[in-house]
XYZ file of C-alpha atoms in Angstrom:
445
model
C 22.769 -120.982 -44.323
C 23.327 -124.117 -46.412
C 23.460 -123.189 -50.122
C 20.729 -124.465 -52.429
C 22.155 -126.760 -55.084
C 18.795 -127.788 -56.556
C 15.558 -126.015 -55.684
C 12.492 -128.114 -54.944
C 8.902 -126.965 -54.769
C 9.165 -126.984 -50.980
C 12.254 -124.753 -51.057
C 10.543 -122.338 -53.438
C 7.470 -122.246 -51.202
C 9.664 -121.568 -48.169
C 11.238 -118.616 -49.993
C 7.802 -117.273 -50.972
C 6.556 -117.542 -47.413
C 9.743 -115.987 -46.047
C 9.201 -113.043 -48.393
C 5.564 -112.918 -47.220
C 4.249 -112.914 -50.753
C 1.067 -114.435 -52.115
C 1.182 -117.041 -54.864
C 0.211 -114.393 -57.410
C 2.734 -111.821 -56.217
C 5.566 -114.355 -56.123
C 4.704 -115.576 -59.621
C 4.827 -112.010 -60.926
C 8.090 -111.395 -59.067
C 9.702 -114.448 -60.698
C 8.093 -114.059 -64.087
C 6.474 -117.472 -63.685
C 2.953 -118.687 -64.359
C 0.721 -118.531 -61.323
C -0.211 -122.188 -61.698
C 3.494 -123.080 -61.648
C 3.977 -121.446 -58.255
C 0.772 -123.067 -56.994
C 2.106 -126.431 -58.166
C 5.303 -125.890 -56.164
C 3.165 -125.316 -53.076
C 0.975 -128.369 -53.601
C 3.665 -130.878 -54.609
C 6.587 -129.780 -52.450
C 9.654 -132.021 -52.658
C 8.037 -133.995 -55.471
C 8.516 -131.248 -58.060
C 11.763 -129.674 -59.319
C 11.453 -126.226 -60.961
C 12.919 -126.016 -64.437
C 16.368 -124.514 -65.088
C 15.271 -120.915 -65.729
C 13.235 -120.938 -62.517
C 16.200 -122.386 -60.612
C 18.219 -119.359 -61.715
C 15.392 -116.952 -60.886
C 15.035 -118.411 -57.394
C 18.799 -118.096 -56.879
C 18.543 -114.413 -57.800
C 15.635 -113.760 -55.448
C 17.474 -115.395 -52.561
C 20.701 -113.521 -53.319
C 18.879 -110.183 -53.289
C 16.762 -110.988 -50.227
C 17.129 -108.942 -47.068
C 18.811 -110.562 -44.066
C 15.410 -110.865 -42.385
C 13.951 -112.757 -45.345
C 17.003 -115.008 -45.539
C 16.714 -115.781 -41.830
C 13.030 -116.644 -42.138
C 13.809 -118.757 -45.206
C 16.469 -120.724 -43.349
C 14.049 -121.382 -40.488
C 11.235 -122.467 -42.801
C 13.537 -124.684 -44.827
C 14.829 -126.339 -41.676
C 11.390 -127.112 -40.262
C 9.370 -127.460 -43.453
C 6.916 -124.970 -44.891
C 4.213 -126.473 -42.692
C 6.350 -126.599 -39.576
C 7.171 -124.021 -36.920
C 7.349 -120.699 -38.712
C 9.676 -117.875 -37.761
C 7.937 -114.893 -36.197
C 8.316 -111.324 -37.381
C 11.116 -110.858 -34.840
C 14.296 -112.934 -34.847
C 13.869 -116.110 -32.790
C 15.458 -116.203 -29.369
C 18.660 -118.236 -29.227
C 19.051 -120.999 -26.707
C 16.917 -123.817 -25.408
C 13.909 -121.688 -24.469
C 13.569 -119.886 -27.801
C 10.050 -121.186 -28.377
C 8.854 -121.929 -24.851
C 5.863 -119.644 -25.194
C 7.128 -117.132 -22.617
C 5.990 -113.701 -23.741
C 8.133 -111.366 -21.647
C 10.219 -110.403 -24.677
C 7.339 -109.985 -27.115
C 5.043 -107.222 -28.230
C 1.346 -107.163 -27.234
C 0.523 -109.105 -30.418
C 3.085 -111.785 -29.729
C 0.639 -114.110 -27.957
C -0.792 -114.853 -31.393
C 2.708 -115.536 -32.715
C 3.437 -117.933 -29.857
C 0.118 -119.730 -30.341
C 0.712 -119.941 -34.063
C 4.205 -121.368 -33.628
C 2.954 -123.920 -31.098
C 0.119 -124.952 -33.402
C 2.318 -125.208 -36.481
C 4.950 -127.226 -34.673
C 2.492 -129.697 -33.223
C 0.531 -130.074 -36.455
C 3.709 -130.676 -38.433
C 4.706 -133.702 -36.374
C 1.199 -135.161 -36.435
C 0.435 -137.718 -39.126
C -3.246 -138.118 -38.307
C -2.755 -141.428 -36.538
C -6.451 -142.199 -36.354
C -7.543 -144.795 -33.796
C -8.078 -148.190 -35.422
C -5.686 -147.854 -38.349
C -3.339 -150.504 -36.926
C -5.686 -153.489 -37.342
C -6.445 -152.405 -40.911
C -2.757 -152.283 -41.804
C -2.222 -155.624 -40.071
C -4.980 -157.144 -42.180
C -3.204 -155.975 -45.329
C 0.235 -157.340 -44.485
C -0.163 -160.103 -41.871
C -2.147 -163.339 -41.526
C -5.302 -162.899 -39.492
C -7.168 -165.176 -37.141
C -10.256 -166.727 -38.616
C -13.472 -164.901 -37.650
C -15.693 -166.643 -35.140
C -18.589 -166.724 -37.609
C -18.319 -167.100 -41.384
C -20.438 -164.468 -43.112
C -22.901 -165.380 -45.811
C -22.743 -163.479 -49.086
C -25.841 -161.533 -48.068
C -24.346 -160.630 -44.685
C -21.046 -159.602 -46.259
C -22.868 -157.466 -48.821
C -24.740 -155.628 -46.087
C -21.585 -154.967 -44.097
C -19.646 -153.737 -47.136
C -22.521 -151.388 -47.976
C -22.476 -150.069 -44.405
C -18.759 -149.286 -44.512
C -19.214 -147.601 -47.901
C -21.948 -145.392 -46.446
C -19.762 -144.520 -43.467
C -16.916 -143.522 -45.762
C -19.130 -141.276 -47.856
C -20.411 -139.705 -44.622
C -16.787 -139.017 -43.522
C -17.095 -141.270 -40.482
C -13.517 -142.407 -40.907
C -12.946 -143.750 -37.403
C -16.008 -145.956 -37.740
C -14.777 -147.042 -41.178
C -11.463 -148.156 -39.696
C -13.242 -150.025 -36.930
C -15.441 -151.889 -39.411
C -12.550 -152.678 -41.752
C -10.508 -154.232 -38.977
C -13.113 -156.974 -38.580
C -14.360 -157.206 -42.183
C -11.065 -157.739 -43.982
C -10.278 -161.042 -42.211
C -13.795 -162.239 -43.080
C -13.289 -162.044 -46.852
C -11.399 -165.273 -47.498
C -13.593 -167.475 -45.250
C -16.687 -166.040 -46.942
C -15.278 -166.868 -50.370
C -14.287 -170.380 -49.307
C -17.796 -171.003 -47.975
C -19.482 -169.633 -51.115
C -20.315 -171.762 -54.132
C -20.546 -171.125 -57.849
C -21.534 -167.618 -58.822
C -21.545 -166.582 -55.181
C -17.741 -166.726 -55.210
C -17.713 -164.059 -57.904
C -20.097 -161.979 -55.824
C -17.647 -162.205 -52.925
C -14.833 -161.150 -55.269
C -16.806 -158.057 -56.277
C -17.460 -157.268 -52.619
C -13.766 -157.761 -51.835
C -12.851 -155.328 -54.612
C -15.270 -152.782 -53.164
C -13.983 -153.291 -49.628
C -10.339 -152.885 -50.610
C -11.417 -149.788 -52.532
C -12.626 -148.327 -49.238
C -9.362 -149.327 -47.559
C -7.375 -147.490 -50.216
C -9.623 -144.447 -50.046
C -9.506 -144.043 -46.275
C -5.733 -144.589 -46.179
C -5.347 -141.850 -48.782
C -7.446 -139.586 -46.580
C -5.105 -140.336 -43.681
C -2.012 -139.694 -45.791
C -0.730 -143.294 -45.953
C -0.066 -143.323 -49.686
C 2.133 -146.433 -49.804
C -0.343 -148.713 -48.048
C -3.163 -147.207 -50.105
C -1.342 -148.489 -53.179
C -1.241 -151.967 -51.615
C -4.990 -151.807 -50.980
C -5.625 -150.621 -54.543
C -3.678 -153.604 -55.878
C -5.803 -155.947 -53.750
C -8.943 -154.319 -55.125
C -7.670 -154.719 -58.674
C -6.814 -158.389 -58.112
C -10.213 -159.211 -56.593
C -12.038 -157.393 -59.388
C -10.087 -159.268 -62.054
C -10.975 -162.576 -60.396
C -14.657 -161.615 -60.411
C -14.632 -161.057 -64.199
C -17.175 -158.275 -63.678
C -16.212 -155.483 -66.120
C -17.783 -152.773 -63.976
C -15.927 -154.009 -60.893
C -12.683 -154.066 -62.882
C -13.212 -150.465 -63.978
C -14.182 -149.369 -60.471
C -10.990 -150.873 -59.072
C -9.006 -149.049 -61.753
C -10.379 -145.829 -60.293
C -8.840 -146.431 -56.853
C -5.622 -147.639 -58.494
C -5.428 -144.434 -60.533
C -6.027 -142.419 -57.366
C -3.301 -144.303 -55.493
C -0.857 -143.933 -58.389
C -1.573 -140.228 -58.552
C -1.077 -139.823 -54.826
C 2.323 -141.506 -55.197
C 3.235 -138.972 -57.913
C 2.738 -141.349 -60.839
C 0.400 -138.926 -62.582
C 1.183 -139.980 -66.141
C 0.489 -143.624 -65.346
C -2.730 -142.601 -63.600
C -3.954 -140.728 -66.684
C -3.123 -143.675 -68.929
C -4.751 -146.216 -66.622
C -7.949 -144.186 -66.262
C -8.269 -143.606 -70.002
C -7.511 -147.221 -70.909
C -9.839 -148.664 -68.266
C -12.663 -146.359 -69.364
C -12.145 -147.463 -72.958
C -12.238 -151.144 -72.008
C -15.415 -150.629 -69.972
C -17.085 -148.902 -72.919
C -16.042 -151.711 -75.259
C -17.071 -154.548 -72.935
C -20.418 -153.169 -71.768
C -21.466 -150.577 -74.316
C -22.253 -148.509 -71.214
C -25.654 -150.167 -71.289
C -26.264 -149.943 -67.530
C -26.345 -146.990 -65.167
C -23.576 -148.632 -63.133
C -21.342 -148.759 -66.192
C -22.036 -145.136 -67.142
C -21.386 -143.901 -63.613
C -18.122 -145.815 -63.225
C -17.045 -144.700 -66.699
C -17.680 -141.065 -65.821
C -15.940 -141.361 -62.461
C -12.901 -142.959 -64.118
C -12.642 -140.179 -66.665
C -12.863 -137.598 -63.875
C -10.013 -139.305 -62.028
C -7.947 -139.137 -65.200
C -8.764 -135.453 -65.576
C -7.487 -134.716 -62.066
C -4.273 -136.630 -62.760
C -3.789 -134.729 -66.021
C -4.243 -131.426 -64.205
C -1.562 -132.453 -61.717
C 0.766 -132.886 -64.713
C -0.192 -129.368 -65.800
C -1.715 -130.919 -68.930
C -4.578 -128.494 -69.337
C -5.757 -129.824 -72.704
C -6.086 -133.433 -71.555
C -7.715 -132.392 -68.293
C -10.414 -130.391 -70.063
C -10.913 -133.040 -72.746
C -11.575 -135.625 -70.053
C -13.824 -133.217 -68.161
C -15.883 -132.743 -71.309
C -16.123 -136.522 -71.748
C -17.325 -136.807 -68.150
C -19.943 -134.155 -68.879
C -21.224 -136.252 -71.783
C -21.392 -139.298 -69.518
C -23.327 -137.288 -66.919
C -25.771 -136.159 -69.589
C -26.232 -139.761 -70.657
C -26.840 -140.822 -67.054
C -29.376 -138.035 -66.623
C -29.334 -137.588 -62.848
C -27.091 -137.011 -59.833
C -26.781 -140.433 -58.272
C -24.515 -142.761 -56.359
C -24.459 -145.769 -58.654
C -21.722 -148.211 -57.711
C -20.732 -145.778 -54.945
C -19.405 -143.185 -57.402
C -21.524 -140.164 -56.468
C -21.440 -139.467 -60.198
C -23.609 -137.007 -62.094
C -23.543 -133.534 -63.587
C -23.063 -131.891 -60.183
C -20.100 -134.140 -59.439
C -18.500 -133.037 -62.701
C -18.806 -129.432 -61.515
C -17.120 -130.364 -58.227
C -14.217 -131.775 -60.204
C -14.070 -128.671 -62.384
C -13.477 -126.658 -59.204
C -10.701 -128.983 -58.085
C -9.051 -129.061 -61.494
C -9.138 -125.282 -61.910
C -7.478 -125.022 -58.516
C -4.868 -127.642 -59.405
C -4.058 -125.701 -62.570
C -3.519 -122.579 -60.471
C -6.746 -120.815 -61.500
C -8.086 -119.960 -58.055
C -10.441 -117.292 -59.381
C -11.950 -119.713 -61.878
C -12.348 -122.304 -59.125
C -14.326 -119.835 -57.005
C -16.459 -118.782 -59.973
C -17.383 -122.399 -60.745
C -18.011 -123.183 -57.080
C -20.592 -120.394 -56.930
C -22.626 -122.112 -59.672
C -22.896 -125.470 -57.904
C -26.382 -126.336 -56.607
C -25.431 -127.317 -53.065
C -28.738 -129.061 -52.491
C -27.681 -131.647 -55.071
C -24.407 -132.413 -53.279
C -25.897 -135.025 -50.980
C -22.730 -136.893 -49.937
C -20.957 -135.323 -46.971
C -17.545 -136.351 -48.302
C -18.106 -134.516 -51.583
C -19.595 -131.430 -49.951
C -16.766 -131.159 -47.412
C -14.198 -131.648 -50.183
C -15.802 -128.786 -52.101
C -15.477 -126.412 -49.161
C -11.876 -127.493 -48.600
C -11.162 -126.733 -52.267
C -12.816 -123.342 -51.856
C -10.652 -122.703 -48.794
C -7.549 -123.608 -50.789
C -8.614 -121.299 -53.599
C -9.189 -118.351 -51.279
C -5.843 -119.041 -49.593
C -4.066 -119.023 -52.958
C -5.926 -115.830 -53.777
C -4.761 -114.177 -50.564
C -8.289 -113.915 -49.116
C -7.527 -115.549 -45.815
C -10.717 -114.736 -43.924
C -12.864 -116.255 -46.670
C -10.571 -119.281 -46.668
C -11.094 -119.724 -42.943
C -14.865 -119.375 -43.352
C -14.837 -122.139 -45.972
C -12.857 -124.399 -43.641
C -15.358 -123.742 -40.873
C -18.199 -124.754 -43.172
C -16.345 -127.923 -44.172
C -15.972 -128.747 -40.479
C -19.698 -128.250 -39.908
C -20.421 -130.652 -42.771
C -17.878 -133.323 -41.809
C -15.714 -132.840 -38.707
C -13.544 -135.889 -39.395
C -12.677 -134.583 -42.861
C -10.926 -131.722 -41.080
C -9.614 -133.537 -38.036
C -8.203 -136.642 -39.750
C -6.696 -135.389 -43.010
C -3.045 -134.253 -43.168
C -3.839 -132.348 -46.369
C -6.341 -130.194 -44.484
C -3.859 -129.756 -41.650
C -1.337 -128.400 -44.171
C -3.920 -125.999 -45.539
C -4.697 -124.786 -42.028
C -0.972 -124.347 -41.418
C -0.686 -122.234 -44.553
C -3.548 -120.043 -43.382
C -1.970 -119.659 -39.944
C 1.309 -118.656 -41.544
C -0.051 -116.289 -44.176
C -2.849 -114.557 -42.262
C -2.236 -111.608 -39.971
C -3.847 -110.028 -36.921
C -7.287 -111.238 -35.832
C -7.624 -113.639 -38.767
C -4.424 -115.415 -37.805
C -5.619 -115.786 -34.213
C -8.965 -117.065 -35.490
C -7.224 -119.726 -37.591
C -5.326 -120.996 -34.541
C -8.549 -121.008 -32.504
C -10.377 -122.885 -35.259
C -7.641 -125.526 -35.403
C -7.968 -126.166 -31.693
C -11.754 -126.244 -31.789
C -11.751 -128.606 -34.769
C -9.463 -131.030 -32.959
C -6.560 -130.882 -35.380
C -3.930 -132.971 -33.561
C -1.421 -131.061 -31.440
């Protein structure tokens, strides 16, 4: 086995999984905070444990049994979300994982299915139909559309794609974007006076959707390109609410590219500028302000900055109180209930799975009217139960998320990784049920 010179979060997660320990048990074994171990799992190669944890991980590996070391080597070679080693040593030779069960115990069919599922899911990158034309529109010149859209027509089409995104109809979103993006510049050229600024606002909103759906599909680099386009269009519009709204997708894209500190700073600064420029006199301004602060809180939690995360959550709560209702102003879905949804996510990010579940139980589900937000809640609950070692409840939450929004499960690599974790960590009938769910849900093989 190749020696570890510098442990990454992915390596540490592989060792935990090889030892078949929960996040909590592994944290106690190392003498680490539970949220630290959870952070290793969520950030993988993008996080390097500190020096004392490097030494502790070295010690655990040195003292590991040969079986654990073998599983660790296999997991490290394929990735913690790749083909996992079974409880028996893998067969040598070219047909080690062919699925033939003549050398396995009666329970080995589940092992074979699990390995097949994990392997196929690991190589999938959720290549949703229609993503190519969207990427082409971002990086290549496009043919002029046959008909130039009026501002009113463009507004209606942008609103339609926004609604599709919030309903988790991602394939339809991609289809619409492929034809709408090339229509932006001709529409602006044809517009006059203040209508040009209206087109700029619509362009900022449309590129916001592009960035959001690419983040869902795991294309973080191109999402950053789309966020920059949104920011540029918003700045041209000189609409302070549009500028702040575009800062929200930029903060999200920065965060997804592991620039969490910059994301916190951007969200806080943009919220401050919006407050100064508008006095938060409109519901649009309040909603965008609150949504920006929430994005900053999530980024702070990813940095393990608990104080800043909770300070920003409290500020978002004040904004929600000022707004006075759960709405969807400027496509934010912002309100008091949305703040609770973010409290669940942030507790989970900080490694407090129990707190996340407790908060989730207080959320009035009838007020979560957007499918994207409701599905995201159930995915967070599934993650929390998985961290907690309650695999059956985690699977049940994933099933509910699928009922709410099938494409949220089928198209998102992050959900595929969660399903992989469940398939690896669960045992017996629950493990078989996870594999069956993945196939039923259409997670790519």
